[in-house]
mmCIF file of C-alpha atoms in Angstrom:
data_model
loop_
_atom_site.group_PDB
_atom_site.id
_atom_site.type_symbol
_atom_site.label_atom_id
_atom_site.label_comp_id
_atom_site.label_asym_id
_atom_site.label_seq_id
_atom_site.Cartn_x
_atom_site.Cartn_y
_atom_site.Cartn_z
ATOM 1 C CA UNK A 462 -3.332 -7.153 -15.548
ATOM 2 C CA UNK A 463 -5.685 -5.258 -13.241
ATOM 3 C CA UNK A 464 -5.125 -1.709 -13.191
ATOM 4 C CA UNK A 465 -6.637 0.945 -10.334
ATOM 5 C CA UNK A 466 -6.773 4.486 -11.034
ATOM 6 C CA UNK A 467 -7.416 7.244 -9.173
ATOM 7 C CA UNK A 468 -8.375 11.142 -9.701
ATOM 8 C CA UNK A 469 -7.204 13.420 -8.936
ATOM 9 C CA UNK A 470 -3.335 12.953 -8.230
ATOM 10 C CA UNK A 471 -3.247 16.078 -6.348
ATOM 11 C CA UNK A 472 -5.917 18.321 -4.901
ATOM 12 C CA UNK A 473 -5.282 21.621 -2.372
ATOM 13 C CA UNK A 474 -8.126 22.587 -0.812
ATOM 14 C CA UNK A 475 -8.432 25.116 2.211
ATOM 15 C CA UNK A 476 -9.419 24.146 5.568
ATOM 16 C CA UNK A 477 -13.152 23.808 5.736
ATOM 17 C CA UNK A 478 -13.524 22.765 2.066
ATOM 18 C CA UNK A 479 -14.856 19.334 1.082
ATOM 19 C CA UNK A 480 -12.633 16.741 -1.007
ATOM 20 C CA UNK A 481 -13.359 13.559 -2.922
ATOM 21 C CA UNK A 482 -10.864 11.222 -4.296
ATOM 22 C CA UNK A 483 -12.291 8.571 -7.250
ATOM 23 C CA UNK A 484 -11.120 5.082 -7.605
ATOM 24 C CA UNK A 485 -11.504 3.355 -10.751
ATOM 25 C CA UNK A 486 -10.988 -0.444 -11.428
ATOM 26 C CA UNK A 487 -10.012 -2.294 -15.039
ATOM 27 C CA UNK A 488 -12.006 -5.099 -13.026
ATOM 28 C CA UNK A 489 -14.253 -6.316 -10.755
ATOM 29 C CA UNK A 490 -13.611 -5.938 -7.093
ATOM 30 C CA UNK A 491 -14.155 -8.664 -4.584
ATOM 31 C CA UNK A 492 -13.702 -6.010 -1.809
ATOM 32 C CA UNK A 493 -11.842 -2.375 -1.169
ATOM 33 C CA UNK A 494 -9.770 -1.203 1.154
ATOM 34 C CA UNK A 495 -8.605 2.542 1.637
ATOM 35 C CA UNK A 496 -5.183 3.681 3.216
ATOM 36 C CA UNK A 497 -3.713 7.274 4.803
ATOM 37 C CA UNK A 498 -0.277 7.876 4.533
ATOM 38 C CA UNK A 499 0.937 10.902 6.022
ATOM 39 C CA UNK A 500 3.823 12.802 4.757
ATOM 40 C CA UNK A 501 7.291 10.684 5.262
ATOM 41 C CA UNK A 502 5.095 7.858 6.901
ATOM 42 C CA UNK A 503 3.441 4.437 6.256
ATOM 43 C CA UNK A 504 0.173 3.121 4.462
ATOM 44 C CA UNK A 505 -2.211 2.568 7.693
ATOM 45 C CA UNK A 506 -5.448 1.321 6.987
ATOM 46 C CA UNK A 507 -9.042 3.152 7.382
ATOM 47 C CA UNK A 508 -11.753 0.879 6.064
ATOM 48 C CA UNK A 509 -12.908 -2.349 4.086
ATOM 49 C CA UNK A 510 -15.987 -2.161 2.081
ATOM 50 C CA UNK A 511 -17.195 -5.421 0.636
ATOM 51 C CA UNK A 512 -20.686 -5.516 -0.699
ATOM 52 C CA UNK A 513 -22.104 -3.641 -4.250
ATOM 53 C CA UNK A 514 -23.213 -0.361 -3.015
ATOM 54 C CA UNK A 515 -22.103 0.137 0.228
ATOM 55 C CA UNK A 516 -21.555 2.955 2.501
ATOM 56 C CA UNK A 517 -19.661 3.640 5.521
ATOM 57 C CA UNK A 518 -18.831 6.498 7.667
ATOM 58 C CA UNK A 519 -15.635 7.073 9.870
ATOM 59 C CA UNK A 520 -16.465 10.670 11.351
ATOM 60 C CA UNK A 521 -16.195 13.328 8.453
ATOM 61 C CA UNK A 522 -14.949 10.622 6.337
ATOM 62 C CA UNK A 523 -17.353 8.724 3.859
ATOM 63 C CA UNK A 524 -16.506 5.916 2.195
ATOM 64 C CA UNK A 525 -19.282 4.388 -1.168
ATOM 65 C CA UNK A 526 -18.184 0.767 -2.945
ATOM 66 C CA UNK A 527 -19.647 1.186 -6.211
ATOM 67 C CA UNK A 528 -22.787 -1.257 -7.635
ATOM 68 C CA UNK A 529 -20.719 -2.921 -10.412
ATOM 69 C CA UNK A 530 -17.971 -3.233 -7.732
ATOM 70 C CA UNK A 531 -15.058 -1.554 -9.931
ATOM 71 C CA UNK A 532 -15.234 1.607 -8.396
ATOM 72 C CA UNK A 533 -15.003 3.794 -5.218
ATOM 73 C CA UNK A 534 -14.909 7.250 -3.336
ATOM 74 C CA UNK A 535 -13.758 8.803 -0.326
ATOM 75 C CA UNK A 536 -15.014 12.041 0.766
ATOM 76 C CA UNK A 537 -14.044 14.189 3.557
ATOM 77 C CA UNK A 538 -16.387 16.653 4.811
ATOM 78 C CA UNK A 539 -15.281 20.417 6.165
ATOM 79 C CA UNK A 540 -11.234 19.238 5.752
ATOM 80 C CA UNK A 541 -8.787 20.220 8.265
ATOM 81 C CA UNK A 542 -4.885 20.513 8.254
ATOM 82 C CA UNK A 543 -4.750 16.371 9.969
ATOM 83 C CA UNK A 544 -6.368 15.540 6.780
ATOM 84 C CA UNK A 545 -2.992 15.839 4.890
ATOM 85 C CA UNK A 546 -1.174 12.752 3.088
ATOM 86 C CA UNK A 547 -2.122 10.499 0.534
ATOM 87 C CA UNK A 548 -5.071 8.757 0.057
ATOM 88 C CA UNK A 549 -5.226 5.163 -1.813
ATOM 89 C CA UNK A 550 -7.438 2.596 -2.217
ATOM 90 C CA UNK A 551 -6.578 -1.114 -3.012
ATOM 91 C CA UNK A 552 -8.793 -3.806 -4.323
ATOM 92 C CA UNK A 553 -8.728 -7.759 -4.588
ATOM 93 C CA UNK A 554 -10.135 -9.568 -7.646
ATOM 94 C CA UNK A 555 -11.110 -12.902 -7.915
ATOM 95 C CA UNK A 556 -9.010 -15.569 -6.124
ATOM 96 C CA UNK A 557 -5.598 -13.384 -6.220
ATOM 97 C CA UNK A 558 -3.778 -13.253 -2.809
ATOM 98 C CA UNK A 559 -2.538 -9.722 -3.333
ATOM 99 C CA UNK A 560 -3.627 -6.443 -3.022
ATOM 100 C CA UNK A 561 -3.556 -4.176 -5.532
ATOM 101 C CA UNK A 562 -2.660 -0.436 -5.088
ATOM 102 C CA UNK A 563 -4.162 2.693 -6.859
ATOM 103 C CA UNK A 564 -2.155 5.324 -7.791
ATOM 104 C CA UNK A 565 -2.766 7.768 -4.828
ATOM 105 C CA UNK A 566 -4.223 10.931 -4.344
ATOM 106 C CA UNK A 567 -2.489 13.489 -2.505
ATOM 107 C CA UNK A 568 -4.104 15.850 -0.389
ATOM 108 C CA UNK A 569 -2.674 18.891 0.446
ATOM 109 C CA UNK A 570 -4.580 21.662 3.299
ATOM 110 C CA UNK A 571 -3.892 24.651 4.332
ATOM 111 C CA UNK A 572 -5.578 27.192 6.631
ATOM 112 C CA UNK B 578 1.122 -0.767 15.178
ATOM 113 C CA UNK B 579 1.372 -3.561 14.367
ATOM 114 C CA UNK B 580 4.778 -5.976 15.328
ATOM 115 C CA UNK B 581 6.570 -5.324 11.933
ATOM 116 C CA UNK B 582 10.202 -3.660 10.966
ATOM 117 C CA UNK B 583 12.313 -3.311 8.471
ATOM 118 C CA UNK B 584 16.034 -3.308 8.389
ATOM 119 C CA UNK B 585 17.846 -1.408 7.265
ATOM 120 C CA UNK B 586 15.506 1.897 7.048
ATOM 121 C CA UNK B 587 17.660 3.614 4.428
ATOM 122 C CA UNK B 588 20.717 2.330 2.392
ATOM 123 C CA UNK B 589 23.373 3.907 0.165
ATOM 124 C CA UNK B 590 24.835 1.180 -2.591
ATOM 125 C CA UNK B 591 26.583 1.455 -6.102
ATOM 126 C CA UNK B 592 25.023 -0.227 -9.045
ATOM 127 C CA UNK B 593 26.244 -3.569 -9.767
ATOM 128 C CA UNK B 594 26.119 -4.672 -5.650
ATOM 129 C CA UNK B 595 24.161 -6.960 -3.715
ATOM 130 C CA UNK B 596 21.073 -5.627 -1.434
ATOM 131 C CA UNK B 597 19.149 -7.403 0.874
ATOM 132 C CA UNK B 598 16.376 -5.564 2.716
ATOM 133 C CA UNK B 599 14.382 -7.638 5.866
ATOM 134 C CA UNK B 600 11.082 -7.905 6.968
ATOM 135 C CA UNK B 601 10.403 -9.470 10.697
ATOM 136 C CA UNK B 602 7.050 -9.805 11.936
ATOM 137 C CA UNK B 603 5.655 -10.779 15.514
ATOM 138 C CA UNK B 604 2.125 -11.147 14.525
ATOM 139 C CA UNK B 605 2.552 -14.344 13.464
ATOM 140 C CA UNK B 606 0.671 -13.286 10.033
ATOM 141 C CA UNK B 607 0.670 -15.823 7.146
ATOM 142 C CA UNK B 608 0.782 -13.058 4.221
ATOM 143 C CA UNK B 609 4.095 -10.844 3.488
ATOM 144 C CA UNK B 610 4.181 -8.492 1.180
ATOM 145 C CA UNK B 611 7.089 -6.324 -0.508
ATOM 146 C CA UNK B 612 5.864 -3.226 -1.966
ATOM 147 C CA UNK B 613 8.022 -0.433 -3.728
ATOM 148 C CA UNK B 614 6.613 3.118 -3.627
ATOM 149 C CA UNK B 615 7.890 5.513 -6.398
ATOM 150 C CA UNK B 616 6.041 9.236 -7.415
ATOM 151 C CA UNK B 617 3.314 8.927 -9.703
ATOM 152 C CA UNK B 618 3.153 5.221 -9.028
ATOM 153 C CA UNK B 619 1.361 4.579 -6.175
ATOM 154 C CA UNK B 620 2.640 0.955 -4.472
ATOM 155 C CA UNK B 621 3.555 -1.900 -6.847
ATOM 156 C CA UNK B 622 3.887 -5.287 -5.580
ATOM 157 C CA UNK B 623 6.993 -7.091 -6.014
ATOM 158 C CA UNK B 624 6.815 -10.453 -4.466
ATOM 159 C CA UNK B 625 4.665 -11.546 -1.965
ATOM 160 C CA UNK B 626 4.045 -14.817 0.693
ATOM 161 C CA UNK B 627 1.416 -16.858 1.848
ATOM 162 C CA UNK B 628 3.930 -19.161 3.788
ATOM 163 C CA UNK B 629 6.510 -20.652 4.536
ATOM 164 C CA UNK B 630 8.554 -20.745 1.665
ATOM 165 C CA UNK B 631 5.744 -19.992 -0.584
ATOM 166 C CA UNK B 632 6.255 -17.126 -2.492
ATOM 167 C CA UNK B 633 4.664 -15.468 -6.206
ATOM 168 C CA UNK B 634 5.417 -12.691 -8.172
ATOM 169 C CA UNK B 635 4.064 -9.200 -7.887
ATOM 170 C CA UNK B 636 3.698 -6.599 -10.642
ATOM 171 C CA UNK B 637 7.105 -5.594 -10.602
ATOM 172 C CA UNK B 638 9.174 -8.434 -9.521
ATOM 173 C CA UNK B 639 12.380 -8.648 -12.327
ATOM 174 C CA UNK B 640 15.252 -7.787 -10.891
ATOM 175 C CA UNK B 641 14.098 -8.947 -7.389
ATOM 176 C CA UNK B 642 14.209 -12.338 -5.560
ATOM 177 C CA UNK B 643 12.963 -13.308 -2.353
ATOM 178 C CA UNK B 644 12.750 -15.915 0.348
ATOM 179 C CA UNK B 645 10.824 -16.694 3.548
ATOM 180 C CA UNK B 646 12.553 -20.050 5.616
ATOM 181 C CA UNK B 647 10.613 -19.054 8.836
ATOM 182 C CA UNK B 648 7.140 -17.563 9.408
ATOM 183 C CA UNK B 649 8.186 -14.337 11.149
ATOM 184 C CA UNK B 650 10.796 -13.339 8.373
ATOM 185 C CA UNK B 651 10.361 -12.412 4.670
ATOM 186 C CA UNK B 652 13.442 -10.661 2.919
ATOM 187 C CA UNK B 653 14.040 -9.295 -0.436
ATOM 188 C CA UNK B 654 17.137 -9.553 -2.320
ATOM 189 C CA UNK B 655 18.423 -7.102 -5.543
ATOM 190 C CA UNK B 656 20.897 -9.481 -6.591
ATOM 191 C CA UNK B 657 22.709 -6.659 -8.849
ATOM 192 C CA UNK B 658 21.426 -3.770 -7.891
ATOM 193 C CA UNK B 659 20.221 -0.902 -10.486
ATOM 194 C CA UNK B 660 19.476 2.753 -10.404
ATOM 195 C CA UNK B 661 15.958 2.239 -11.584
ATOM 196 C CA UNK B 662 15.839 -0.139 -7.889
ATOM 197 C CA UNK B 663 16.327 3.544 -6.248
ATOM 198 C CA UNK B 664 12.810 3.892 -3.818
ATOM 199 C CA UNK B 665 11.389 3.341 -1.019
ATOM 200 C CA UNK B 666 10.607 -0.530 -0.139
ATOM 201 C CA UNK B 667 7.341 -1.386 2.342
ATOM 202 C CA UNK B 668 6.962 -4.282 3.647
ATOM 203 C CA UNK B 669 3.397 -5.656 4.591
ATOM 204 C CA UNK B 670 1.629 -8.275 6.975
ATOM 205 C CA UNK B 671 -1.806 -9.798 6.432
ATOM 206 C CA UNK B 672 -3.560 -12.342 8.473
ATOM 207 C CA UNK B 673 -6.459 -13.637 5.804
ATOM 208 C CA UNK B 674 -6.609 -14.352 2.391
ATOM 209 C CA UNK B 675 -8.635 -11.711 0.300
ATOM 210 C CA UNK B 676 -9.128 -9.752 3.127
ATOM 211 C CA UNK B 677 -8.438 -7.732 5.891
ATOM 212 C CA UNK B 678 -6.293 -5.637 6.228
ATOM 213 C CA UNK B 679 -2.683 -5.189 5.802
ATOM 214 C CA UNK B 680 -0.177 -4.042 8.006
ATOM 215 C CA UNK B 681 3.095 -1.847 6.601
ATOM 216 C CA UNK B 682 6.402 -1.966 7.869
ATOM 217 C CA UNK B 683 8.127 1.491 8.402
ATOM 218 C CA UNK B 684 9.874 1.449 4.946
ATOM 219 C CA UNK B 685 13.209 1.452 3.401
ATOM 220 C CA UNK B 686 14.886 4.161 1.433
ATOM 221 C CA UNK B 687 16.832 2.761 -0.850
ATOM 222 C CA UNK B 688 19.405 4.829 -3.190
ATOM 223 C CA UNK B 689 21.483 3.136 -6.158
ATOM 224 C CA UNK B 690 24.300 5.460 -7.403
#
């Protein structure tokens, strides 16, 4: 079955810093979503990227959708302490009515 | 957020009992989702909905049954529960197919002694 990955499971950084957080797919993507979930809370969604290579921007947030479609990356420019929770992205493949979750990557700030 | 809630939010049971966890909706979504969320795991599906009594299995759906009779309400059911059920349960809303995003639920802690 499709598997997404994502690296690193944990990262502290300290406020200011930058951060990335990988997503890897066993296959291809017909689009990719990205969730925050703060500590003790919900999934709530940020952003859908759909076509091979594309990039969006959300404030210090920037979000790539990889050519081959199987892979993605967040980045967070100059972090601060709201940044904190967990970061996943989720993918759909071919005709399959569900979404499928990466692992996570927690990100943990502090001043 | 979204018109979504789960009942109960968290729940004590023994192993061997009955558990049924609801999901009710006011968005009048067609897609429900039932997600568990353990460490190191990420979210796993477990069943999921694209109507009225339609429903498929998720990743991680032994163990687990569901139904959905009316739009608006989507519940899971551990017909005997187990330890290994202990976590916390999501439920999610979607309005398109392949797309879009999803909506969670507050969540359910669940915790088989």
């Amino acid at each position: 079955g499709q598997q997404v990955m994502q690296i690193p499971q944990y990262q502290h950084v300290q406020e200011g810093e930058d951060f990335t957080t990988y997503c890897n797919s066993s296959t291809t993507l017909s689009n990719i979503q990205w969730y925050k979930q703060r500590p003790g809370g919900h999934p709530v969604f940020l952003i859908q990227l759909v076509k091979s290579g594309e990039v969006k921007k959300q404030k210090r947030l920037t979000f790539q959708f990889g050519e081959a479609k199987k892979n993605s990356s967040l980045h967070i420019t100059a972090t601060q302490t709201t940044d904190v929770g967990t970061y996943f992205c989720a993918g759909f493949t071919g005709t399959a009515s569900k979404l499928t979750f990466g692992t996570g990557t927690r990100l943990q700030v502090t001043l | 957020d979204a018109g979504i809630t789960q009942s109960p939010r968290h729940k004590v049971t023994e192993t061997g009992t009955p558990v049924t966890l609801r999901c009710h909706q006011t968005e009048n979504h067609r897609y429900m989702y039932w997600y568990r969320q353990d460490p190191g795991h990420g979210l796993r599906l477990i069943h999921y909905s694209y109507g009225v009594k339609d429903t498929d299995k998720g990743e991680v759906s032994d163990g687990y049954s569901v139904s959905r009779s009316k739009t608006e309400d989507f519940l899971l059911t551990l017909e005997s529960a187990t330890s290994s059920q202990t976590s916390v349960y999501f439920c999610a809303i979607g309005a398109a197919l392949l797309a879009g995003e999803l909506f969670f639920g507050e969540g359910s802690r669940l915790t088989v002694l």
